[in-house]
Coordinates of C-alpha atoms in Angstrom, one line a residue:
X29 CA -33.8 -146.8 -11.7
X30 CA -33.0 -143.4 -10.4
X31 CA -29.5 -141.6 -10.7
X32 CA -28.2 -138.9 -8.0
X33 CA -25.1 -136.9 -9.1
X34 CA -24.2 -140.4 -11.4
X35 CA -24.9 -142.8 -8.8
X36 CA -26.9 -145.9 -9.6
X37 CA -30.1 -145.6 -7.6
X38 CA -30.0 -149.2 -6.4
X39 CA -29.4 -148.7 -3.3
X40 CA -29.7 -151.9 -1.7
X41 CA -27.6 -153.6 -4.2
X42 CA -24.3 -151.3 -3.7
X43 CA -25.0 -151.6 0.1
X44 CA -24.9 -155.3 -0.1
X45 CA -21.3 -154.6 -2.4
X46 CA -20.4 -152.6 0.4
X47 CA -21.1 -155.0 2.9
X48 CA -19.3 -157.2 1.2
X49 CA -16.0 -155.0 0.9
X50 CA -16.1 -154.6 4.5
X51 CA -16.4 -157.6 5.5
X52 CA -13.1 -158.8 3.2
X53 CA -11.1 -156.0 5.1
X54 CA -12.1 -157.2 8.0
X55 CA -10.8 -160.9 7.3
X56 CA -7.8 -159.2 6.3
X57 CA -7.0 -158.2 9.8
X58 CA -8.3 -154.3 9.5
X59 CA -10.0 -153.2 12.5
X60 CA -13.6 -151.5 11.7
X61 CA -14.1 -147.5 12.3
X62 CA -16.3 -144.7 11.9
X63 CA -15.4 -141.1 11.6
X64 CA -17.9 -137.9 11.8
X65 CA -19.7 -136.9 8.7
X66 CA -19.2 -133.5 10.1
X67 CA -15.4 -132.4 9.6
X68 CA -13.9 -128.9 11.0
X69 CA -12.9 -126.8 7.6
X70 CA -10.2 -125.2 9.9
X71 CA -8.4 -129.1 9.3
X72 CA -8.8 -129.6 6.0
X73 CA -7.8 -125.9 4.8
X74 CA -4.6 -126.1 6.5
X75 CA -4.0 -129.1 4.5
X76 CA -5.0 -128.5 1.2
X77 CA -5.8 -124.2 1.3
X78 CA -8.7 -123.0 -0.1
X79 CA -8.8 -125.2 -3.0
X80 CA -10.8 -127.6 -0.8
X81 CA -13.9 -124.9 -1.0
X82 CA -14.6 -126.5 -5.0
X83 CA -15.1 -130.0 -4.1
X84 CA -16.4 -129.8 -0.5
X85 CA -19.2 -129.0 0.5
X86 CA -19.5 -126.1 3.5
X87 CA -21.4 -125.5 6.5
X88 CA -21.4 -123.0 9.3
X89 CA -22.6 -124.0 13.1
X90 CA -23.4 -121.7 15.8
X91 CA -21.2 -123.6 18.3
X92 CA -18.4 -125.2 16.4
X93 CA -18.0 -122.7 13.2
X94 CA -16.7 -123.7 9.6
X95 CA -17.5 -127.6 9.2
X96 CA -17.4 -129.0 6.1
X97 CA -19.1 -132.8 5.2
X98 CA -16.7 -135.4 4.9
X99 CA -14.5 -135.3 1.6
X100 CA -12.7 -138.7 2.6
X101 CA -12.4 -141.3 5.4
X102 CA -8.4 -140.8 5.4
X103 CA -8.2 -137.5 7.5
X104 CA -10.8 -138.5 10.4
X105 CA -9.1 -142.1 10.6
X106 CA -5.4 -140.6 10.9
X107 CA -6.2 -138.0 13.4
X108 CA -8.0 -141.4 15.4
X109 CA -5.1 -143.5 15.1
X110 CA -2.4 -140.3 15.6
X111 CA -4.6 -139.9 19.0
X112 CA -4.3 -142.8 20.8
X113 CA -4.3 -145.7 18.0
X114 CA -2.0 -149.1 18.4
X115 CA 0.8 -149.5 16.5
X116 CA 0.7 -151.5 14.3
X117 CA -2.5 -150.9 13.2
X118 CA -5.4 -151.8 10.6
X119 CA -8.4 -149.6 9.7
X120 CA -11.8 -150.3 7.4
X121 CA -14.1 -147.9 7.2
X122 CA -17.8 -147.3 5.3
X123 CA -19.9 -144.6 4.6
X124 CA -21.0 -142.1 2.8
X125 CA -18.7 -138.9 1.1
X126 CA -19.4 -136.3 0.0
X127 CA -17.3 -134.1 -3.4
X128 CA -19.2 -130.7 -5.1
X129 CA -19.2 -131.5 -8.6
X130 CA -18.9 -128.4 -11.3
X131 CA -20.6 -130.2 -14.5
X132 CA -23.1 -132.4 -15.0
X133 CA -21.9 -136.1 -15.7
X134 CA -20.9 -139.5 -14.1
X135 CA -19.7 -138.4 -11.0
X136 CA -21.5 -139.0 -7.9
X137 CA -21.5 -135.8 -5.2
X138 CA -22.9 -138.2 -2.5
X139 CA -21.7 -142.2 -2.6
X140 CA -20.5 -145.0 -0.5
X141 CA -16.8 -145.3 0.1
X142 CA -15.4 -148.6 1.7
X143 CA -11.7 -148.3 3.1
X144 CA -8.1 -149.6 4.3
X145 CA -5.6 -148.1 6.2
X146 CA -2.2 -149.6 7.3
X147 CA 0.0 -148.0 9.8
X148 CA 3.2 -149.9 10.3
X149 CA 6.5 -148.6 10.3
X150 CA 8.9 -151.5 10.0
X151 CA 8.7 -152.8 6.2
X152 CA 6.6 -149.6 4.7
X153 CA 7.3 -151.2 1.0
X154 CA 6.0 -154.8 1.9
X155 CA 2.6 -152.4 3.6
X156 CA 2.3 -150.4 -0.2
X157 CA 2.2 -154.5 -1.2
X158 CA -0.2 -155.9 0.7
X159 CA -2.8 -153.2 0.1
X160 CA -2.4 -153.2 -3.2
X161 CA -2.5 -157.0 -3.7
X162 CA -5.2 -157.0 -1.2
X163 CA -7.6 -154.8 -3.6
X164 CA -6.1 -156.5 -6.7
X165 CA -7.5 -159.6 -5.3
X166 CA -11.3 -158.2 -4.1
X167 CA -11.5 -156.9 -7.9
X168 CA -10.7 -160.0 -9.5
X169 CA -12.9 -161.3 -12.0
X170 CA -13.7 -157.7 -12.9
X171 CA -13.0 -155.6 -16.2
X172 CA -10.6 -153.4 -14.1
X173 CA -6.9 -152.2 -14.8
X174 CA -4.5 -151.2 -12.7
X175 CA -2.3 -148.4 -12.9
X176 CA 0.3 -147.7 -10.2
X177 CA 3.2 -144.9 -9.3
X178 CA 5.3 -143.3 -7.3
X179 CA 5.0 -139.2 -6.2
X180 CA 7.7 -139.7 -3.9
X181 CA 10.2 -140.4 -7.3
X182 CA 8.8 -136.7 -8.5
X183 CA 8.8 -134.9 -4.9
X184 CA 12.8 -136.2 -4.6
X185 CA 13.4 -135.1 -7.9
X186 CA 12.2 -131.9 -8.1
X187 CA 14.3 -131.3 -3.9
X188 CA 17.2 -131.9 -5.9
X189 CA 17.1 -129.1 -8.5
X190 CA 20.1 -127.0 -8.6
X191 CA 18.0 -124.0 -8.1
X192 CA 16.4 -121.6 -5.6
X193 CA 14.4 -122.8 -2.0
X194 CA 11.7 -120.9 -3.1
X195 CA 11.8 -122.6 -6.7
X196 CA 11.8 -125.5 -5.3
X197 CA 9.0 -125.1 -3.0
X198 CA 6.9 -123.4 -5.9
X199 CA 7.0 -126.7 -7.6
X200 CA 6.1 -129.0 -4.5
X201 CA 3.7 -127.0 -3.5
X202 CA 1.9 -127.0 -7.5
X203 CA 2.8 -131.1 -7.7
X204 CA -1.2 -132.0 -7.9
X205 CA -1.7 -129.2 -9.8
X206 CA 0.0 -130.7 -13.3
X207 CA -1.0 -127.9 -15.5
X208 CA 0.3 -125.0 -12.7
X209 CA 3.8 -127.4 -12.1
X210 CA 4.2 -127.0 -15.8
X211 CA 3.9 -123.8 -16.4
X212 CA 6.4 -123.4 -13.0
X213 CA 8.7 -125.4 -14.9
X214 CA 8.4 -124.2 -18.0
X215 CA 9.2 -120.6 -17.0
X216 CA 12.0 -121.7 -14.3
X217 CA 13.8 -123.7 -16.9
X218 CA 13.8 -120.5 -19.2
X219 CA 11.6 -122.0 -22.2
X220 CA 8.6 -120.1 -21.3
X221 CA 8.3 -116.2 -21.3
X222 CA 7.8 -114.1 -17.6
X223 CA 3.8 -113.3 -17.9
X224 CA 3.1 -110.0 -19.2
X225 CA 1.3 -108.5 -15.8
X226 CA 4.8 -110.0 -13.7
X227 CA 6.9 -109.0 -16.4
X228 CA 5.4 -105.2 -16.2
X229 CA 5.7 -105.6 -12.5
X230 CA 8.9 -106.1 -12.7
X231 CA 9.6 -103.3 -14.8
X232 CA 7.7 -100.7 -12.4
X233 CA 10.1 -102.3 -9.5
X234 CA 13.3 -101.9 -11.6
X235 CA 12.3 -98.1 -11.5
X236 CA 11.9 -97.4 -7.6
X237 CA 12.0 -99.5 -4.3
X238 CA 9.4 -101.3 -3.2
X239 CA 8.4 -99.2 -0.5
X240 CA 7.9 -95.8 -2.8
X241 CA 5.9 -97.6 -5.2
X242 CA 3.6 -98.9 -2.4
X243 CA 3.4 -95.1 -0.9
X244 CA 2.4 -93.7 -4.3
X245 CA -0.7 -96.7 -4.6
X246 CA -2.5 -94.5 -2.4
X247 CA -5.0 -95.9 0.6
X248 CA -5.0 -99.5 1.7
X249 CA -7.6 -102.3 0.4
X250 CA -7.4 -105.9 2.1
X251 CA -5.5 -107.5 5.0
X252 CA -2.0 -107.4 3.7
X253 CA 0.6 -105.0 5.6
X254 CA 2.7 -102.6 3.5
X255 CA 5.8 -104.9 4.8
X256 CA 3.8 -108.2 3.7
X257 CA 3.6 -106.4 0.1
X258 CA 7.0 -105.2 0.1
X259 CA 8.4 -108.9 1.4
X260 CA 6.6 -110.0 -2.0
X261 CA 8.5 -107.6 -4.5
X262 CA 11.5 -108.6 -3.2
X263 CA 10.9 -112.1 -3.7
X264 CA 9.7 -111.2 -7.3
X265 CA 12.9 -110.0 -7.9
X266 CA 15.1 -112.1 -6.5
X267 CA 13.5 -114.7 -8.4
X268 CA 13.5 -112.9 -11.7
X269 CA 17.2 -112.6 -10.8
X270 CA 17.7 -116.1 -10.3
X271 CA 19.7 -118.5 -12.8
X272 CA 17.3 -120.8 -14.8
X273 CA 17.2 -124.2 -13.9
X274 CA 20.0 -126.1 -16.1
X275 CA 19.0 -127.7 -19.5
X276 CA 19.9 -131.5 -18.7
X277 CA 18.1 -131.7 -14.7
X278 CA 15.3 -129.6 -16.6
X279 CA 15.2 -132.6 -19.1
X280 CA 15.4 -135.0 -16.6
X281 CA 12.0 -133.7 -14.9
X282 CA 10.4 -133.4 -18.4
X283 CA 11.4 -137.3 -18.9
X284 CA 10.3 -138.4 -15.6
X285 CA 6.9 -136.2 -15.4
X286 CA 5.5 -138.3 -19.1
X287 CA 7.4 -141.5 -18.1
X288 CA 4.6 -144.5 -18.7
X289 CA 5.6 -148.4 -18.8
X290 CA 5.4 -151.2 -17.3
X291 CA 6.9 -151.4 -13.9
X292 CA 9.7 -153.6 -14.1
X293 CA 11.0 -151.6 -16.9
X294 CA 9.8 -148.4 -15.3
X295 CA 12.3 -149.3 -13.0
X296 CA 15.4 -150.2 -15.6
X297 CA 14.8 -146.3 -16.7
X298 CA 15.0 -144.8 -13.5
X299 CA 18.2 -146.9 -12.4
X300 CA 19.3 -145.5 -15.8
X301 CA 18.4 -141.5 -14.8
X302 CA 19.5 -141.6 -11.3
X303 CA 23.2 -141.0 -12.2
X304 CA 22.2 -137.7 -13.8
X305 CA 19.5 -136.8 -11.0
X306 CA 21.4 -138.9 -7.9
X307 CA 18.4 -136.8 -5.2
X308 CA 16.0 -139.8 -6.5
X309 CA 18.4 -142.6 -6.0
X310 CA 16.4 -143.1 -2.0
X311 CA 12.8 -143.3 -3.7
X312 CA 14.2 -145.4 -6.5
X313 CA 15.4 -148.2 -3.8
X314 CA 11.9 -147.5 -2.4
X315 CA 10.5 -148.4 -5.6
X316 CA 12.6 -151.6 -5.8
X317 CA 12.1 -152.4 -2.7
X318 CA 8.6 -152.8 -3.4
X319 CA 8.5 -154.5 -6.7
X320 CA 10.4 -157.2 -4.9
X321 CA 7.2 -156.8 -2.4
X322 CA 4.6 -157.0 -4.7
X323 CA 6.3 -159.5 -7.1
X324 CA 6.6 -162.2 -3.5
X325 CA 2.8 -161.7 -3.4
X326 CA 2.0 -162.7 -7.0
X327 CA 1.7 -159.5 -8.8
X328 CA 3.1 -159.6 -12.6
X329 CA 5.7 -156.3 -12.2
X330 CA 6.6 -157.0 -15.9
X331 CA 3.5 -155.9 -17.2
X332 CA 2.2 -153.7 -13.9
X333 CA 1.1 -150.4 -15.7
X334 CA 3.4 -147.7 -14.2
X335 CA 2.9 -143.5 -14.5
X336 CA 5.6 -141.6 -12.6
X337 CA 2.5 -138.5 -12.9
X338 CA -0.4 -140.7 -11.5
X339 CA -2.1 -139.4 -8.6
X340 CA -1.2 -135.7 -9.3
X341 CA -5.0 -134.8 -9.0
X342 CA -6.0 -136.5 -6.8
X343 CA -6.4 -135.2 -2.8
X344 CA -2.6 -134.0 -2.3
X345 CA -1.6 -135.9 0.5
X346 CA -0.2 -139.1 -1.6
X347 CA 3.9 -138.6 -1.2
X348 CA 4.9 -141.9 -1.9
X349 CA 3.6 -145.3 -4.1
X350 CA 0.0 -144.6 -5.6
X351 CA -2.4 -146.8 -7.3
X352 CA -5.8 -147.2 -9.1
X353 CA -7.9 -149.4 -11.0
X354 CA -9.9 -148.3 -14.0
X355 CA -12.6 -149.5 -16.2
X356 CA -14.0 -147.9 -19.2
X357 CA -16.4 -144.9 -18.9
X358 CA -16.3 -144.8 -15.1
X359 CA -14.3 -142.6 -12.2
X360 CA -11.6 -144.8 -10.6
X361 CA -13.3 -148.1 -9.4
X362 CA -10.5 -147.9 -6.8
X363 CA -7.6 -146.1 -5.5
X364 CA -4.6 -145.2 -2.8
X365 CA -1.1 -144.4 -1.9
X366 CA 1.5 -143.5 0.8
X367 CA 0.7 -141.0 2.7
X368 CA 3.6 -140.5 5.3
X369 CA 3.9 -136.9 5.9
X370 CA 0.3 -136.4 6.5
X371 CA 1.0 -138.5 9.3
X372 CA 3.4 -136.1 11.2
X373 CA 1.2 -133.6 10.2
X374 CA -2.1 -134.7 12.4
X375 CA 0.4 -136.3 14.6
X376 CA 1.2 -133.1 16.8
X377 CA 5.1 -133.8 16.7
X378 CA 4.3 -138.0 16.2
X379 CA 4.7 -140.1 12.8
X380 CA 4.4 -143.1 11.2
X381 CA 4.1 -144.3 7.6
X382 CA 1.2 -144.8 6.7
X383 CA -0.7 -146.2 3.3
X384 CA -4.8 -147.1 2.0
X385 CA -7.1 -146.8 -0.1
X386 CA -10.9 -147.0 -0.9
X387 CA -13.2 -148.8 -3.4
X388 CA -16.4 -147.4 -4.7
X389 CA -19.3 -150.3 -4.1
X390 CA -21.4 -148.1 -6.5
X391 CA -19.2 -148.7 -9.3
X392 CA -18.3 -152.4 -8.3
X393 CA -21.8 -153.2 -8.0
X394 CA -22.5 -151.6 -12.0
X395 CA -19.3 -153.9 -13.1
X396 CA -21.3 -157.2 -11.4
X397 CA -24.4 -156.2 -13.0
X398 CA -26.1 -155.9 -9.8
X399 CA -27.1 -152.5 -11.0

């Protein structure tokens, strides 16, 4: 048996899993799709910046430019249904993807991916239940467990910080970033020193005006315009200037960034919080909402694993209910989430919520022992 980047090398068998996949989302109602395995980079680096460059891999052509090979199914199938797609609407998709992969180990750079996509905007909470009931289901039998959360809870939290707009988007934009948030937060909420090379810049702009230190630098190297540069002092010390973000809301996010239990009681803690931090009170309904949802379909919430941080490395356009199942020594077996704002995004002025997810046959098929 041969292995490419991890993957079993089987490949009849985890096409037949996939097959199989397929066809259950396809008796649950979803309509079957195919996307191009070429993507344009210009898309996906306006979504996710040039971070997408370390897990994607690129391609240049004559006629159409940057492409890049397909990281996920998700983007392709939104921009389809955002075109000229029903609504309501149901979506399975298989094929291959394709993710660079920095070290050596048991992750596959090229595997099958199998698909669901529901967009329907009149009950959004009982759509997060269905797809995750739906998967729960196709993975029964299986040494899988299943993790869910909620980025939306963290997003509201963090809008509601008693601090500055560009604090605030600092800390959205560095959500699937977890080491980078902290670090934000750490230094916002004054536990955590300036770094030395911004502290010394500081310094250097305390002594003149932005514009004389920019003269004295000498000749220009790069794209940015002396204005651009001296836009970006100012912000540096405005926000140096800024009031750190108050003990008790700084606490608040600290609780609610390690907060792990299981989802019923998840839920007692955050109807406990919202008092203090009243921006999350929305998303905690949301999250209610949907426990009602999933517990009407059969799901145990008392002992559904919960992580207010899961998802926060995963592709960044989760803002909303998250989930994944795990089994020991492998990548996610399978995973999702709410994706609303990615929506208006693709959508050219048009939204609509929006939530999936994908299973890896590869992995399935290794958990049947067909592999």
């Amino acid at each position: 048996m041969s292995k490419t980047g991890g993957q079993p090398g089987n490949k009849s068998a985890i096409r037949a899993e996939a097959a199989r996949l397929f066809a259950a989302f396809q008796a649950a109602g979803a309509l079957p799709v195919e996307a191009d395995l070429l993507l344009p980079a210009e898309t996906l680096l306006d979504l996710y910046g040039e971070d997408i460059r370390a897990r994607a891999y690129v391609t240049n052509d004559p006629l159409q430019g940057e492409m890049m090979l397909r990281p996920d199914f998700t983007v392709p199938v939104v921009q389809a249904h955002m075109a000229d797609g029903a609504d309501p609407a149901r979506y399975c998709y298989m094929g291959e993807v394709f993710r660079k992969q920095e070290h050596l180990g048991n992750r596959a750079s090229e595997y099958l991916q199998v698909g669901f996509e529901v967009f329907d905007r009149e009950a959004p909470e009982a759509a997060d239940a269905e797809v995750f009931a739906l998967f729960s289901g196709m993975l029964s039998g299986l040494p899988v467990r299943a993790v869910t959360g909620d980025i939306g809870i963290l997003m509201a939290a963090v809008r509601g910080l008693e601090t500055t707009e560009r604090r605030r988007a600092a800390l959205l934009r560095h959500i699937w970033r977890p080491k980078r948030f902290r670090a934000l937060l750490d230094r916002f909420a004054g536990r955590a020193a300036v770094p030395g090379a911004r502290a010394a810049l500081l310094q250097r702009l305390a002594c003149g005006a932005p514009a004389d230190l920019i003269a004295q630098a000498g000749s220009f190297i790069g794209l940015r315009a002396p204005e651009d540069i001296a836009a970006r002092a100012q912000a540096l010390i405005e926000d140096a200037q800024a009031a750190p973000i108050k003990a008790p809301e700084a606490a608040l996010l600290y609780d609610l960034l390690g907060l792990q239990a299981p989802a019923e009681a998840a839920l007692g803690h955050l109807r406990g919080i919202t008092p203090m931090l009243p921006a999350i009170a929305p998303a905690v309904d949301r999250f209610a909402a949907r426990l009602d949802a999933l517990r009407a379909r059969g799901v145990a919430v008392d002992t559904l694993a919960f992580e207010a941080s899961l998802g926060r490395t995963s592709m960044e356009y989760y803002d909303g209910f998250v989930f994944s199942f795990h089994a020991e020594g492998m990548p996610a077996v399978a995973s999702g989430g709410r994706y609303d704002a990615l929506t208006a995004v693709l959508g050219a002025g048009r939204s609509i919520p929006a939530v999936g997810g994908i299973i890896r046959p590869h992995l399935v098929a290794a958990l049947r022992g067909a592999v």
